[in-house]
Amino acid sequence: MQRWWNDVWQEGRDDLVAELVADPYVRHGASATVRRNHQELRDDLRQFQRVLHHPTVTIDDAAYADDKVWSRVTMEGLNRETGEMRTVSWLQVHRLENDKIAESWMLYANGIDWR
């Protein structure tokens, strides 16, 4: 999970998706549940990088139980569309399968810093 947050999200290393994420990957969010193959997930990550470019990622809290990792994470980065700094706070649960992220449940809040 450390590599997911630091290498993929903070450093923008979407080339690590195949190493860290199962194919297919299922993401549950407030707007929908989606299934993504590796390329689709890489495309999603690139879109996110447009609105939160090279964010500073802080893992504020994490807990592990069986095949699940619960995380509270804060990201701060440049919104390339507005030129302003942006903060996003996340609550996420990741389910691991064969040491890869297979499924995620996420809730996020824009402009709120839960640290």
Short mmCIF file of N, CA and C in Angstrom, two decimals:
data_model
loop_
_atom_site.label_atom_id
_atom_site.label_comp_id
_atom_site.label_asym_id
_atom_site.label_seq_id
_atom_site.Cartn_x
_atom_site.Cartn_y
_atom_site.Cartn_z
N MET A 1 0.83 -1.20 0.00
CA MET A 1 0.00 0.00 0.00
C MET A 1 0.86 1.25 0.00
N GLN A 2 2.00 1.19 0.66
CA GLN A 2 2.90 2.34 0.67
C GLN A 2 3.31 2.70 -0.76
N ARG A 3 3.60 1.70 -1.58
CA ARG A 3 3.99 1.97 -2.97
C ARG A 3 2.82 2.53 -3.77
N TRP A 4 1.61 2.06 -3.48
CA TRP A 4 0.42 2.58 -4.17
C TRP A 4 0.29 4.07 -3.93
N TRP A 5 0.38 4.47 -2.66
CA TRP A 5 0.21 5.89 -2.33
C TRP A 5 1.40 6.73 -2.76
N ASN A 6 2.60 6.28 -2.44
CA ASN A 6 3.77 7.12 -2.72
C ASN A 6 4.23 7.06 -4.17
N ASP A 7 4.38 5.86 -4.71
CA ASP A 7 4.93 5.74 -6.05
C ASP A 7 3.90 6.05 -7.14
N VAL A 8 2.69 5.49 -7.00
CA VAL A 8 1.68 5.68 -8.04
C VAL A 8 1.03 7.06 -7.91
N TRP A 9 0.50 7.37 -6.73
CA TRP A 9 -0.24 8.63 -6.58
C TRP A 9 0.68 9.84 -6.48
N GLN A 10 1.66 9.79 -5.58
CA GLN A 10 2.50 10.97 -5.37
C GLN A 10 3.49 11.19 -6.52
N GLU A 11 4.13 10.12 -6.97
CA GLU A 11 5.15 10.25 -8.01
C GLU A 11 4.58 10.11 -9.43
N GLY A 12 3.31 9.71 -9.54
CA GLY A 12 2.70 9.58 -10.85
C GLY A 12 3.17 8.38 -11.64
N ARG A 13 3.64 7.34 -10.95
CA ARG A 13 4.20 6.16 -11.60
C ARG A 13 3.08 5.18 -12.01
N ASP A 14 2.32 5.54 -13.01
CA ASP A 14 1.25 4.65 -13.45
C ASP A 14 1.78 3.39 -14.14
N ASP A 15 3.09 3.36 -14.43
CA ASP A 15 3.70 2.15 -14.98
C ASP A 15 3.72 1.00 -13.97
N LEU A 16 3.46 1.29 -12.70
CA LEU A 16 3.45 0.27 -11.65
C LEU A 16 2.08 -0.39 -11.46
N VAL A 17 1.08 0.06 -12.19
CA VAL A 17 -0.27 -0.45 -12.02
C VAL A 17 -0.31 -1.97 -12.18
N ALA A 18 0.31 -2.52 -13.20
CA ALA A 18 0.27 -3.98 -13.42
C ALA A 18 0.92 -4.75 -12.28
N GLU A 19 1.91 -4.15 -11.65
CA GLU A 19 2.61 -4.81 -10.55
C GLU A 19 1.80 -4.77 -9.25
N LEU A 20 1.03 -3.71 -9.06
CA LEU A 20 0.37 -3.48 -7.77
C LEU A 20 -1.14 -3.75 -7.76
N VAL A 21 -1.76 -3.82 -8.93
CA VAL A 21 -3.21 -3.89 -9.00
C VAL A 21 -3.65 -5.11 -9.83
N ALA A 22 -4.69 -5.79 -9.34
CA ALA A 22 -5.25 -6.93 -10.06
C ALA A 22 -5.96 -6.46 -11.33
N ASP A 23 -6.13 -7.36 -12.26
CA ASP A 23 -6.85 -7.06 -13.49
C ASP A 23 -7.90 -8.15 -13.69
N PRO A 24 -9.19 -7.82 -13.54
CA PRO A 24 -9.74 -6.48 -13.40
C PRO A 24 -9.68 -5.99 -11.95
N TYR A 25 -9.81 -4.69 -11.82
CA TYR A 25 -9.86 -4.00 -10.53
C TYR A 25 -11.26 -3.39 -10.42
N VAL A 26 -11.86 -3.46 -9.22
CA VAL A 26 -13.20 -2.90 -9.01
C VAL A 26 -13.11 -1.76 -8.02
N ARG A 27 -13.67 -0.60 -8.41
CA ARG A 27 -13.66 0.60 -7.56
C ARG A 27 -15.09 1.01 -7.27
N HIS A 28 -15.42 1.09 -5.96
CA HIS A 28 -16.73 1.53 -5.51
C HIS A 28 -16.58 2.97 -5.01
N GLY A 29 -17.35 3.88 -5.57
CA GLY A 29 -17.31 5.27 -5.13
C GLY A 29 -18.71 5.83 -4.99
N ALA A 30 -18.80 7.09 -4.62
CA ALA A 30 -20.09 7.73 -4.39
C ALA A 30 -20.93 7.79 -5.66
N SER A 31 -20.28 7.92 -6.82
CA SER A 31 -21.04 8.08 -8.06
C SER A 31 -21.31 6.77 -8.79
N ALA A 32 -20.46 5.75 -8.56
CA ALA A 32 -20.66 4.50 -9.31
C ALA A 32 -19.69 3.42 -8.83
N THR A 33 -19.96 2.21 -9.26
CA THR A 33 -19.01 1.10 -9.14
C THR A 33 -18.51 0.82 -10.55
N VAL A 34 -17.20 0.78 -10.71
CA VAL A 34 -16.62 0.55 -12.04
C VAL A 34 -15.60 -0.58 -11.98
N ARG A 35 -15.50 -1.31 -13.07
CA ARG A 35 -14.47 -2.33 -13.26
C ARG A 35 -13.47 -1.75 -14.25
N ARG A 36 -12.18 -1.89 -13.92
CA ARG A 36 -11.14 -1.33 -14.77
C ARG A 36 -10.08 -2.37 -15.07
N ASN A 37 -9.65 -2.43 -16.33
CA ASN A 37 -8.45 -3.18 -16.63
C ASN A 37 -7.26 -2.25 -16.39
N HIS A 38 -6.07 -2.74 -16.54
CA HIS A 38 -4.89 -1.92 -16.22
C HIS A 38 -4.83 -0.64 -17.04
N GLN A 39 -5.10 -0.71 -18.32
CA GLN A 39 -5.03 0.50 -19.15
C GLN A 39 -6.08 1.53 -18.74
N GLU A 40 -7.30 1.07 -18.48
CA GLU A 40 -8.36 1.99 -18.06
C GLU A 40 -8.00 2.65 -16.73
N LEU A 41 -7.42 1.89 -15.81
CA LEU A 41 -7.01 2.47 -14.53
C LEU A 41 -5.90 3.49 -14.73
N ARG A 42 -4.95 3.19 -15.59
CA ARG A 42 -3.88 4.16 -15.89
C ARG A 42 -4.48 5.44 -16.47
N ASP A 43 -5.47 5.31 -17.34
CA ASP A 43 -6.15 6.49 -17.91
C ASP A 43 -6.83 7.30 -16.81
N ASP A 44 -7.51 6.60 -15.86
CA ASP A 44 -8.15 7.28 -14.74
C ASP A 44 -7.13 8.05 -13.91
N LEU A 45 -6.00 7.42 -13.63
CA LEU A 45 -4.96 8.07 -12.84
C LEU A 45 -4.43 9.32 -13.53
N ARG A 46 -4.28 9.26 -14.84
CA ARG A 46 -3.81 10.44 -15.60
C ARG A 46 -4.83 11.58 -15.52
N GLN A 47 -6.11 11.24 -15.57
CA GLN A 47 -7.15 12.26 -15.44
C GLN A 47 -7.08 12.92 -14.07
N PHE A 48 -6.90 12.10 -13.03
CA PHE A 48 -6.81 12.65 -11.68
C PHE A 48 -5.60 13.57 -11.56
N GLN A 49 -4.50 13.22 -12.23
CA GLN A 49 -3.28 14.05 -12.17
C GLN A 49 -3.51 15.43 -12.78
N ARG A 50 -4.50 15.58 -13.65
CA ARG A 50 -4.81 16.90 -14.21
C ARG A 50 -5.34 17.84 -13.13
N VAL A 51 -6.15 17.30 -12.20
CA VAL A 51 -6.76 18.16 -11.19
C VAL A 51 -6.02 18.13 -9.85
N LEU A 52 -5.07 17.21 -9.70
CA LEU A 52 -4.23 17.17 -8.50
C LEU A 52 -2.85 16.69 -8.93
N HIS A 53 -2.08 17.63 -9.48
CA HIS A 53 -0.79 17.31 -10.10
C HIS A 53 0.28 17.07 -9.05
N HIS A 54 0.98 15.94 -9.17
CA HIS A 54 2.05 15.54 -8.25
C HIS A 54 1.73 15.89 -6.81
N PRO A 55 0.69 15.27 -6.26
CA PRO A 55 0.28 15.62 -4.90
C PRO A 55 1.27 15.15 -3.84
N THR A 56 1.28 15.87 -2.74
CA THR A 56 1.95 15.38 -1.54
C THR A 56 0.94 14.48 -0.86
N VAL A 57 1.33 13.23 -0.61
CA VAL A 57 0.42 12.25 -0.04
C VAL A 57 0.84 11.97 1.39
N THR A 58 -0.11 12.11 2.31
CA THR A 58 0.13 11.81 3.71
C THR A 58 -0.82 10.70 4.13
N ILE A 59 -0.26 9.58 4.57
CA ILE A 59 -1.10 8.51 5.12
C ILE A 59 -1.31 8.84 6.58
N ASP A 60 -2.49 9.34 6.90
CA ASP A 60 -2.78 9.83 8.24
C ASP A 60 -3.07 8.70 9.22
N ASP A 61 -3.60 7.60 8.70
CA ASP A 61 -3.93 6.47 9.56
C ASP A 61 -4.14 5.25 8.67
N ALA A 62 -3.80 4.08 9.16
CA ALA A 62 -4.02 2.84 8.40
C ALA A 62 -4.25 1.69 9.37
N ALA A 63 -5.10 0.77 8.97
CA ALA A 63 -5.36 -0.43 9.76
C ALA A 63 -5.49 -1.61 8.80
N TYR A 64 -5.07 -2.76 9.27
CA TYR A 64 -5.06 -3.96 8.45
C TYR A 64 -5.89 -5.04 9.14
N ALA A 65 -6.73 -5.73 8.37
CA ALA A 65 -7.53 -6.84 8.89
C ALA A 65 -7.76 -7.83 7.76
N ASP A 66 -7.26 -9.05 7.96
CA ASP A 66 -7.39 -10.09 6.95
C ASP A 66 -6.86 -9.60 5.60
N ASP A 67 -7.73 -9.53 4.59
CA ASP A 67 -7.29 -9.10 3.26
C ASP A 67 -7.64 -7.65 2.97
N LYS A 68 -7.95 -6.86 4.02
CA LYS A 68 -8.36 -5.46 3.83
C LYS A 68 -7.36 -4.50 4.48
N VAL A 69 -7.19 -3.35 3.83
CA VAL A 69 -6.39 -2.25 4.36
C VAL A 69 -7.30 -1.02 4.39
N TRP A 70 -7.45 -0.45 5.57
CA TRP A 70 -8.26 0.75 5.77
C TRP A 70 -7.31 1.93 5.88
N SER A 71 -7.53 2.98 5.10
CA SER A 71 -6.62 4.12 5.08
C SER A 71 -7.38 5.44 5.16
N ARG A 72 -6.78 6.38 5.89
CA ARG A 72 -7.22 7.78 5.87
C ARG A 72 -6.04 8.55 5.32
N VAL A 73 -6.25 9.21 4.20
CA VAL A 73 -5.15 9.81 3.44
C VAL A 73 -5.50 11.25 3.08
N THR A 74 -4.50 12.12 3.13
CA THR A 74 -4.66 13.50 2.69
C THR A 74 -3.71 13.75 1.53
N MET A 75 -4.22 14.37 0.47
CA MET A 75 -3.41 14.74 -0.69
C MET A 75 -3.51 16.24 -0.91
N GLU A 76 -2.38 16.85 -1.22
CA GLU A 76 -2.34 18.26 -1.58
C GLU A 76 -1.54 18.40 -2.86
N GLY A 77 -2.10 19.11 -3.83
CA GLY A 77 -1.38 19.28 -5.09
C GLY A 77 -1.96 20.43 -5.88
N LEU A 78 -1.34 20.69 -7.01
CA LEU A 78 -1.74 21.78 -7.89
C LEU A 78 -2.85 21.32 -8.82
N ASN A 79 -3.93 22.07 -8.84
CA ASN A 79 -5.00 21.84 -9.81
C ASN A 79 -4.56 22.53 -11.10
N ARG A 80 -4.21 21.74 -12.11
CA ARG A 80 -3.71 22.29 -13.36
C ARG A 80 -4.77 23.09 -14.11
N GLU A 81 -6.03 22.81 -13.85
CA GLU A 81 -7.10 23.52 -14.54
C GLU A 81 -7.31 24.92 -13.98
N THR A 82 -7.10 25.12 -12.67
CA THR A 82 -7.32 26.43 -12.05
C THR A 82 -6.03 27.12 -11.64
N GLY A 83 -4.93 26.36 -11.54
CA GLY A 83 -3.66 26.93 -11.08
C GLY A 83 -3.59 27.09 -9.57
N GLU A 84 -4.60 26.61 -8.85
CA GLU A 84 -4.64 26.74 -7.40
C GLU A 84 -4.26 25.44 -6.72
N MET A 85 -3.77 25.54 -5.49
CA MET A 85 -3.50 24.35 -4.69
C MET A 85 -4.82 23.76 -4.23
N ARG A 86 -4.85 22.44 -4.13
CA ARG A 86 -6.09 21.74 -3.77
C ARG A 86 -5.77 20.67 -2.73
N THR A 87 -6.66 20.48 -1.77
CA THR A 87 -6.54 19.43 -0.76
C THR A 87 -7.71 18.47 -0.92
N VAL A 88 -7.40 17.17 -0.91
CA VAL A 88 -8.42 16.13 -0.96
C VAL A 88 -8.13 15.15 0.17
N SER A 89 -9.13 14.87 0.99
CA SER A 89 -9.00 13.88 2.06
C SER A 89 -9.80 12.64 1.68
N TRP A 90 -9.22 11.47 1.91
CA TRP A 90 -9.80 10.20 1.51
C TRP A 90 -10.00 9.26 2.69
N LEU A 91 -11.06 8.49 2.64
CA LEU A 91 -11.22 7.29 3.45
C LEU A 91 -11.34 6.16 2.44
N GLN A 92 -10.46 5.17 2.52
CA GLN A 92 -10.47 4.09 1.54
C GLN A 92 -10.27 2.75 2.22
N VAL A 93 -10.93 1.76 1.65
CA VAL A 93 -10.72 0.37 2.03
C VAL A 93 -10.28 -0.35 0.77
N HIS A 94 -9.14 -1.01 0.85
CA HIS A 94 -8.65 -1.80 -0.28
C HIS A 94 -8.69 -3.27 0.10
N ARG A 95 -9.20 -4.09 -0.81
CA ARG A 95 -9.15 -5.55 -0.64
C ARG A 95 -8.00 -6.07 -1.49
N LEU A 96 -7.13 -6.85 -0.85
CA LEU A 96 -5.97 -7.41 -1.54
C LEU A 96 -6.25 -8.85 -1.94
N GLU A 97 -5.74 -9.21 -3.09
CA GLU A 97 -5.85 -10.58 -3.58
C GLU A 97 -4.52 -10.92 -4.25
N ASN A 98 -3.85 -11.95 -3.75
CA ASN A 98 -2.52 -12.32 -4.26
C ASN A 98 -1.55 -11.14 -4.21
N ASP A 99 -1.60 -10.38 -3.10
CA ASP A 99 -0.73 -9.23 -2.87
C ASP A 99 -0.94 -8.08 -3.84
N LYS A 100 -2.10 -8.04 -4.49
CA LYS A 100 -2.44 -6.93 -5.38
C LYS A 100 -3.77 -6.32 -4.96
N ILE A 101 -3.95 -5.05 -5.25
CA ILE A 101 -5.20 -4.37 -4.94
C ILE A 101 -6.25 -4.85 -5.94
N ALA A 102 -7.29 -5.50 -5.43
CA ALA A 102 -8.32 -6.07 -6.30
C ALA A 102 -9.61 -5.25 -6.29
N GLU A 103 -9.85 -4.57 -5.17
CA GLU A 103 -11.12 -3.86 -5.01
C GLU A 103 -10.92 -2.73 -4.01
N SER A 104 -11.61 -1.61 -4.25
CA SER A 104 -11.52 -0.46 -3.35
C SER A 104 -12.89 0.15 -3.12
N TRP A 105 -13.10 0.61 -1.91
CA TRP A 105 -14.27 1.40 -1.55
C TRP A 105 -13.72 2.74 -1.11
N MET A 106 -14.26 3.83 -1.64
CA MET A 106 -13.66 5.13 -1.32
C MET A 106 -14.70 6.22 -1.12
N LEU A 107 -14.32 7.11 -0.24
CA LEU A 107 -15.08 8.31 0.04
C LEU A 107 -14.07 9.44 0.15
N TYR A 108 -14.33 10.55 -0.51
CA TYR A 108 -13.37 11.65 -0.44
C TYR A 108 -14.10 12.97 -0.23
N ALA A 109 -13.34 13.93 0.27
CA ALA A 109 -13.86 15.26 0.52
C ALA A 109 -12.87 16.28 -0.05
N ASN A 110 -13.34 17.13 -0.94
CA ASN A 110 -12.51 18.19 -1.51
C ASN A 110 -12.42 19.37 -0.56
N GLY A 111 -11.21 19.91 -0.42
CA GLY A 111 -11.02 21.12 0.36
C GLY A 111 -11.07 20.93 1.86
N ILE A 112 -11.15 19.70 2.33
CA ILE A 112 -11.19 19.42 3.77
C ILE A 112 -9.92 18.71 4.16
N ASP A 113 -9.31 19.18 5.23
CA ASP A 113 -8.06 18.57 5.73
C ASP A 113 -8.36 17.94 7.08
N TRP A 114 -8.44 16.60 7.11
CA TRP A 114 -8.78 15.88 8.34
C TRP A 114 -7.59 15.63 9.23
N ARG A 115 -6.41 16.11 8.83
CA ARG A 115 -5.25 15.83 9.66
C ARG A 115 -5.38 16.56 10.96
#
